[in-house]
CSV table of C-alpha atoms in Angstrom, one decimal:
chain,number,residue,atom,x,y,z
A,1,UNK,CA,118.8,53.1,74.7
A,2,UNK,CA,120.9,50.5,73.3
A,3,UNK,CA,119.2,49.2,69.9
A,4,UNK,CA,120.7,45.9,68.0
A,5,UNK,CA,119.2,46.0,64.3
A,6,UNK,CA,120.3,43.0,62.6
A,7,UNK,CA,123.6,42.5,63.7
A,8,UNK,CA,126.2,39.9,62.9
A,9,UNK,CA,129.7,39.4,63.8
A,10,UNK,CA,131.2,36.8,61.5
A,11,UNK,CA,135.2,36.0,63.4
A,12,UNK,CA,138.0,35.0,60.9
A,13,UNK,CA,137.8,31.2,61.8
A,14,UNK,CA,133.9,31.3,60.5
A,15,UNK,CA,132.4,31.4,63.8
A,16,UNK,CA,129.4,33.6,64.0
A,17,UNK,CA,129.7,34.9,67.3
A,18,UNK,CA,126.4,36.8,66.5
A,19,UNK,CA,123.3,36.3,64.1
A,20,UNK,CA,120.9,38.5,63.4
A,21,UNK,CA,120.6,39.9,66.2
A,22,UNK,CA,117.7,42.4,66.7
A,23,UNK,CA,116.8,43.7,70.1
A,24,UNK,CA,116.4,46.5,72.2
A,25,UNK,CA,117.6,47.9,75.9
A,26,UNK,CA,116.2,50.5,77.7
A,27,UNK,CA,118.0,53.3,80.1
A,28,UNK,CA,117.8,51.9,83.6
A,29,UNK,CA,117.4,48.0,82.5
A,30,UNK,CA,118.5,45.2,85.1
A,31,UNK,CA,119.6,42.0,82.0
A,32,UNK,CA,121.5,39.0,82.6
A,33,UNK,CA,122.8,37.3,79.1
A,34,UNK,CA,123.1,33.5,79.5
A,35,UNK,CA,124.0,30.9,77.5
A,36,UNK,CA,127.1,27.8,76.7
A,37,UNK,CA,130.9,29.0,76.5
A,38,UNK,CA,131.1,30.4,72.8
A,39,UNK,CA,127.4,31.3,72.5
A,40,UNK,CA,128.1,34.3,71.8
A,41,UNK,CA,127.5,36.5,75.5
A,42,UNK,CA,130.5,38.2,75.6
A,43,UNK,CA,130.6,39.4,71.7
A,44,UNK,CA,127.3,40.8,72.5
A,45,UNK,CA,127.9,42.5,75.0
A,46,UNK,CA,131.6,44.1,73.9
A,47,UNK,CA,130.0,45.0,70.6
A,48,UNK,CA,128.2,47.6,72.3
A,49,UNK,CA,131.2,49.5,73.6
A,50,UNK,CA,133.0,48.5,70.4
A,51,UNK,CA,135.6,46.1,71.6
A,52,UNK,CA,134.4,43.9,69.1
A,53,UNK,CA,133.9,44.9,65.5
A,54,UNK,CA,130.4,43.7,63.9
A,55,UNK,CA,130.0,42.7,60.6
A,56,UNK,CA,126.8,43.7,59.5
A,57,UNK,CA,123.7,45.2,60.9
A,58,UNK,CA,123.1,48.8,62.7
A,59,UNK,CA,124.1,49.3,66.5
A,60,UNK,CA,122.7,52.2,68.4
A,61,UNK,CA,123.5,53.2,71.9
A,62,UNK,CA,122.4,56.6,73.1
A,63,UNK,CA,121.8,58.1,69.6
A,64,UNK,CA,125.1,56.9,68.3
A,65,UNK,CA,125.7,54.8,65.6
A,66,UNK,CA,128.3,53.0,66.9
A,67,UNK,CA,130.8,51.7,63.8
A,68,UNK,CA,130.8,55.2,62.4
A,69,UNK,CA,132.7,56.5,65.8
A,70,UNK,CA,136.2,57.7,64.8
A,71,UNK,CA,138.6,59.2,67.4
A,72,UNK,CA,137.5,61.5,69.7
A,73,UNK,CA,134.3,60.7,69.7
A,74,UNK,CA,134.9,57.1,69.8
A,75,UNK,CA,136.8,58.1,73.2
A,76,UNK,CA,134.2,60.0,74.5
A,77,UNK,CA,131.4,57.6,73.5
A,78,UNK,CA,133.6,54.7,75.5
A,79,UNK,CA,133.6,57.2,78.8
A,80,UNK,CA,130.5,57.0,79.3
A,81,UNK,CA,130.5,53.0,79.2
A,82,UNK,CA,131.8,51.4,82.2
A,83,UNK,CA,133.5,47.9,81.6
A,84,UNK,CA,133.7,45.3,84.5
A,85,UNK,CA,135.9,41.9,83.6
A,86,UNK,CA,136.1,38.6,85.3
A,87,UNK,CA,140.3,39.4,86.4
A,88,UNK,CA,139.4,43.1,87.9
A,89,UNK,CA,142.3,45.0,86.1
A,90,UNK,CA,143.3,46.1,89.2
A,91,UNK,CA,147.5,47.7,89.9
A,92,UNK,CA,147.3,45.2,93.4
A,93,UNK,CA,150.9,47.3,94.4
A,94,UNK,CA,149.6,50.3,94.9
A,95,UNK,CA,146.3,51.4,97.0
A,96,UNK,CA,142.5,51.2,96.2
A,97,UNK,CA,142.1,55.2,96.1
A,98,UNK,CA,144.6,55.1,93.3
A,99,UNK,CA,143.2,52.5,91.3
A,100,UNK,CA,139.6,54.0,91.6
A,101,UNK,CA,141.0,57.5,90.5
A,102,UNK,CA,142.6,55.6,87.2
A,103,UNK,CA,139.4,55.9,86.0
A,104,UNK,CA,139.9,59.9,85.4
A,105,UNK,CA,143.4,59.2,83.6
A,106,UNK,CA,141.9,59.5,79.8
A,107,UNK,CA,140.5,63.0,80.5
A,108,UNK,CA,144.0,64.4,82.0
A,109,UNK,CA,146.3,66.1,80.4
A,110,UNK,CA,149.6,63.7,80.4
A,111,UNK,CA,151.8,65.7,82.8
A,112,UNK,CA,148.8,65.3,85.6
A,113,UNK,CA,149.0,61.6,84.5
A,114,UNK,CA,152.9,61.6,84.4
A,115,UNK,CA,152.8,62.6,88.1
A,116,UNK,CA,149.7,61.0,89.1
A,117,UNK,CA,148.2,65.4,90.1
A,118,UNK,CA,144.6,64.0,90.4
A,119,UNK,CA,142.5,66.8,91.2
A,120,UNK,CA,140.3,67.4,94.9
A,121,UNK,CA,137.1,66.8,92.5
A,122,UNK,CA,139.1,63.6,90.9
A,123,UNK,CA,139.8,62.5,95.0
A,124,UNK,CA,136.2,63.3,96.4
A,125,UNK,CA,134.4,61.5,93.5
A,126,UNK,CA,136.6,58.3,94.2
A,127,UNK,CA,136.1,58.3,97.5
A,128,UNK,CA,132.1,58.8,96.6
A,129,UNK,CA,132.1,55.6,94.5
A,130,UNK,CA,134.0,53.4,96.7
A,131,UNK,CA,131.2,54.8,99.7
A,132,UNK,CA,128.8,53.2,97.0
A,133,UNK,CA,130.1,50.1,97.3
A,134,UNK,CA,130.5,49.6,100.9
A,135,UNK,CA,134.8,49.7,101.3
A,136,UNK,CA,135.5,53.2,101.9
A,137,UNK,CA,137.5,52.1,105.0
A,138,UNK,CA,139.8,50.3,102.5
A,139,UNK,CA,140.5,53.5,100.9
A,140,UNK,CA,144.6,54.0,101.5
A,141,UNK,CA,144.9,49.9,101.6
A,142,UNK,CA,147.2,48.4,99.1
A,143,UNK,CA,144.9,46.5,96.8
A,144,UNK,CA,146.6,43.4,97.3
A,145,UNK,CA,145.4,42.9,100.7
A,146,UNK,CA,142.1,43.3,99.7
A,147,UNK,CA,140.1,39.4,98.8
A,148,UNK,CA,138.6,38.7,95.8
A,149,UNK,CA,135.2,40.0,96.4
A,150,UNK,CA,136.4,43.6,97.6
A,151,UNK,CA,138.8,43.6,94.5
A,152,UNK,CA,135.8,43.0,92.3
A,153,UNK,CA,133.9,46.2,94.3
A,154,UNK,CA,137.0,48.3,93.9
A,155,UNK,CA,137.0,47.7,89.5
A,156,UNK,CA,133.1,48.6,90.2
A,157,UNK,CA,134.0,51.8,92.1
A,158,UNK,CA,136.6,52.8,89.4
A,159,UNK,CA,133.8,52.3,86.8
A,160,UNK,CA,131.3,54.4,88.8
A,161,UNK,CA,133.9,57.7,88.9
A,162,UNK,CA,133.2,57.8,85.0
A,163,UNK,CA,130.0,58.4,85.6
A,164,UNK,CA,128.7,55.8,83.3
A,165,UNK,CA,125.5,55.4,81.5
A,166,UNK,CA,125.8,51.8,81.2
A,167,UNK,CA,128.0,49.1,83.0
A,168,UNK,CA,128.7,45.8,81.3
A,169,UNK,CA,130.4,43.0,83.1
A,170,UNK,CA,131.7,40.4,81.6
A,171,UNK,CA,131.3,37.4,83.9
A,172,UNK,CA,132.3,39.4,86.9
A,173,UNK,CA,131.5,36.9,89.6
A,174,UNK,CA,132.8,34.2,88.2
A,175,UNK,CA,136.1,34.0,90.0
A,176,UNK,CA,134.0,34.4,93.5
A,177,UNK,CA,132.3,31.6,95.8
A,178,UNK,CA,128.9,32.2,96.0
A,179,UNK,CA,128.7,34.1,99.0
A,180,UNK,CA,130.7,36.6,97.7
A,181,UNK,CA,129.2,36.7,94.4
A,182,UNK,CA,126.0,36.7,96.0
A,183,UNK,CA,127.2,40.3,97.7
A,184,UNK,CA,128.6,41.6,94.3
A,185,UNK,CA,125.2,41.0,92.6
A,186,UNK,CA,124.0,43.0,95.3
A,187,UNK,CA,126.0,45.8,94.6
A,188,UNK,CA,124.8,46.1,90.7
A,189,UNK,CA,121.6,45.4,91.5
A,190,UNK,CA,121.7,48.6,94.5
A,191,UNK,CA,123.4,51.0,91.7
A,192,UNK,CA,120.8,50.2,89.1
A,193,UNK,CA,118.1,51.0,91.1
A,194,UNK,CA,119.7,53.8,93.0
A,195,UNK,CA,121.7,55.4,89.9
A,196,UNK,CA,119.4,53.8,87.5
A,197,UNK,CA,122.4,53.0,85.3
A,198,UNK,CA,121.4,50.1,82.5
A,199,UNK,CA,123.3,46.8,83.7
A,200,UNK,CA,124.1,44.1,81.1
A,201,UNK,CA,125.8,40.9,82.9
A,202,UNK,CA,126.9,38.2,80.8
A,203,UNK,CA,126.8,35.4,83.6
A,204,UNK,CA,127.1,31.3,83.9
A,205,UNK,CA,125.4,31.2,86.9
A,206,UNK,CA,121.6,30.6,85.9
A,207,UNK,CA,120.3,30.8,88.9
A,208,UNK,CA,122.0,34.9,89.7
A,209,UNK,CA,121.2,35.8,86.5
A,210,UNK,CA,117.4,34.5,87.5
A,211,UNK,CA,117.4,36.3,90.9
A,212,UNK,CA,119.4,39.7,90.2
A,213,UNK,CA,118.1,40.6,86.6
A,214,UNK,CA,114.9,41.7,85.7
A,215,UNK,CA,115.2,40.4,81.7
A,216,UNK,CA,116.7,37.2,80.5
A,217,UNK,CA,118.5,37.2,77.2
A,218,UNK,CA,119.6,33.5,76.1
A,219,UNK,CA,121.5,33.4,73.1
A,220,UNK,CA,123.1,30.2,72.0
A,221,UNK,CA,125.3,29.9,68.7
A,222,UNK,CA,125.1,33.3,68.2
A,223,UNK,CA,121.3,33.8,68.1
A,224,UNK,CA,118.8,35.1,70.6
A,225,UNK,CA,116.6,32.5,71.6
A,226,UNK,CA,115.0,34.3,74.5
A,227,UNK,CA,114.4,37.4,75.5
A,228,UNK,CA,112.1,38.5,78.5
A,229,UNK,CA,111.3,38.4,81.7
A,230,UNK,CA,113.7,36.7,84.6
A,231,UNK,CA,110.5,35.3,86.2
A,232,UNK,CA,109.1,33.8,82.7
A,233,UNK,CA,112.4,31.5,82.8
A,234,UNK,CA,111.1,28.1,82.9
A,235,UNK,CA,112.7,24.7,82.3
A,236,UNK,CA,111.8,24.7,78.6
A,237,UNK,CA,113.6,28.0,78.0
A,238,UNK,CA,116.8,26.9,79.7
A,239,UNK,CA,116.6,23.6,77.8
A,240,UNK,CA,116.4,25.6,74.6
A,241,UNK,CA,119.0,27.8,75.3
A,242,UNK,CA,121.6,24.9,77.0
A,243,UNK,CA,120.3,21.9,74.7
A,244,UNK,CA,120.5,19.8,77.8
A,245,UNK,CA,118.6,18.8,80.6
A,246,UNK,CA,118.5,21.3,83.3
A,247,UNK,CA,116.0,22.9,86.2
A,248,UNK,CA,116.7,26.5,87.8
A,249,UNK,CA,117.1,24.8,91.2
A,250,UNK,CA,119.7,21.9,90.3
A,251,UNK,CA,122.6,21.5,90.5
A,252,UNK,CA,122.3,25.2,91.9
A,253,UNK,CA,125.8,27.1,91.3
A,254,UNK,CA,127.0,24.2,89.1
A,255,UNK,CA,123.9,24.2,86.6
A,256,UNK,CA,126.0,25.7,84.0
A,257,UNK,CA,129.7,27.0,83.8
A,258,UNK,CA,132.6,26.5,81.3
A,259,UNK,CA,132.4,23.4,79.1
């Protein structure tokens, strides 16, 4: 459960990258967050994991109150959050096996880090989550070889060896063509029904977020002026949320990206 009770995040400049936001998230939730450049998407969703400070309000996720997290705790809180980024945060000079078992470094004593002594268990569960995502093959492949789309699928394997609760990406198609995002959004949607691991995917393109998730949260200017259903999406909502005229069918991938 992720729970939003009237939470702000006021930045320095005097941007409110969130107002008021109140809302809740169940376990196992499919939800695309849409909206302009500098609505607000990603602050919402790196709040949860606590990449971004808020200013006022109360933020629960699991039971925890997440600005009192100090430490330790705030470690172990972030483990079991997976984080998926637009660049991949890949090391492309070294092979995909390695860069999935990076995911166990933070629980590793530092001389197993120093000389990369990941354990069988560490080994098995990469090769596990990279199964999960259909590139197991690529396994001892130097990541650099590896396109755009099956980069993207090795950052989602890393993030499934942590065992995650919840996964939030943060625009993680948007460096793809739309084939290939179409076969990333495949892979989320597969592990949240399969793993039933809540998905929050802050994403331009209106008409994925419309097909892949099963709730819709538009936020513009730092408030939430939509939250529901994917298949309750009509022009009218997108219109309020973009401020422009728009339909769910055109200009298909171009409807709405960076402005």
């Amino acid at each position: 459960m992720i729970e939003f009770k009237h939470v702000s995040k006021l930045y320095s400049n005097g941007v409110k990258g969130l107002d008021d936001v109140t809302l809740q998230i169940k376990q196992g939730e499919f939800v695309g967050i849409i909206g302009l450049s500098g609505a607000g998407k990603s602050t919402l969703l790196r709040s949860i994991n606590r990449m971004h400070e808020i200013t006022s309000g109360e933020l629960i996720v699991n039971g925890s109150e997440v600005k009192s997290l100090k430490g330790i705790e705030l470690r172990k809180f972030r483990r079991s959050i997976g984080m998926i980024f637009q660049s991949f945060h890949l090391v492309t000079r070294t092979t995909v096996i390695k860069n999935v078992l990076t995911a166990n470094v933070p629980d590793m004593p530092f001389w197993r880090v120093l000389l990369g002594a990941f354990t069988k268990e560490n080994k098995i569960a990469a090769l596990e989550a990279l199964d999960k995502v259909g590139i197991l093959e690529k396994a001892y492949i130097r990541t650099e070889q590896l396109s755009g789309g099956q980069q993207q699928r090795v950052a989602l394997a890393r993030t499934l060896a942590q065992n995650p609760k919840i996964i939030l990406a943060d625009e993680p198609v948007a460096a793809l063509d739309p084939v290939t995002a179409k076969q990333v959004m495949d892979d989320f949607k597969r592990i949240n029904k399969e793993m039933n691991i809540t998905i929050l995917i802050n994403i331009h393109h209106v008409e994925l977020a419309l097909n892949y998730a099963n709730r819709i949260i538009g936020i513009r200017a730092g408030k939430i002026l939509y939250d529901g259903p994917a298949s309750e999406v009509d022009e009218d909502v997108l219109n309020k949320i973009y401020g422009k005229e728009i339909t769910k069918e055109e200009p298909k991938w171009e409807s709405i990206i960076e402005y």
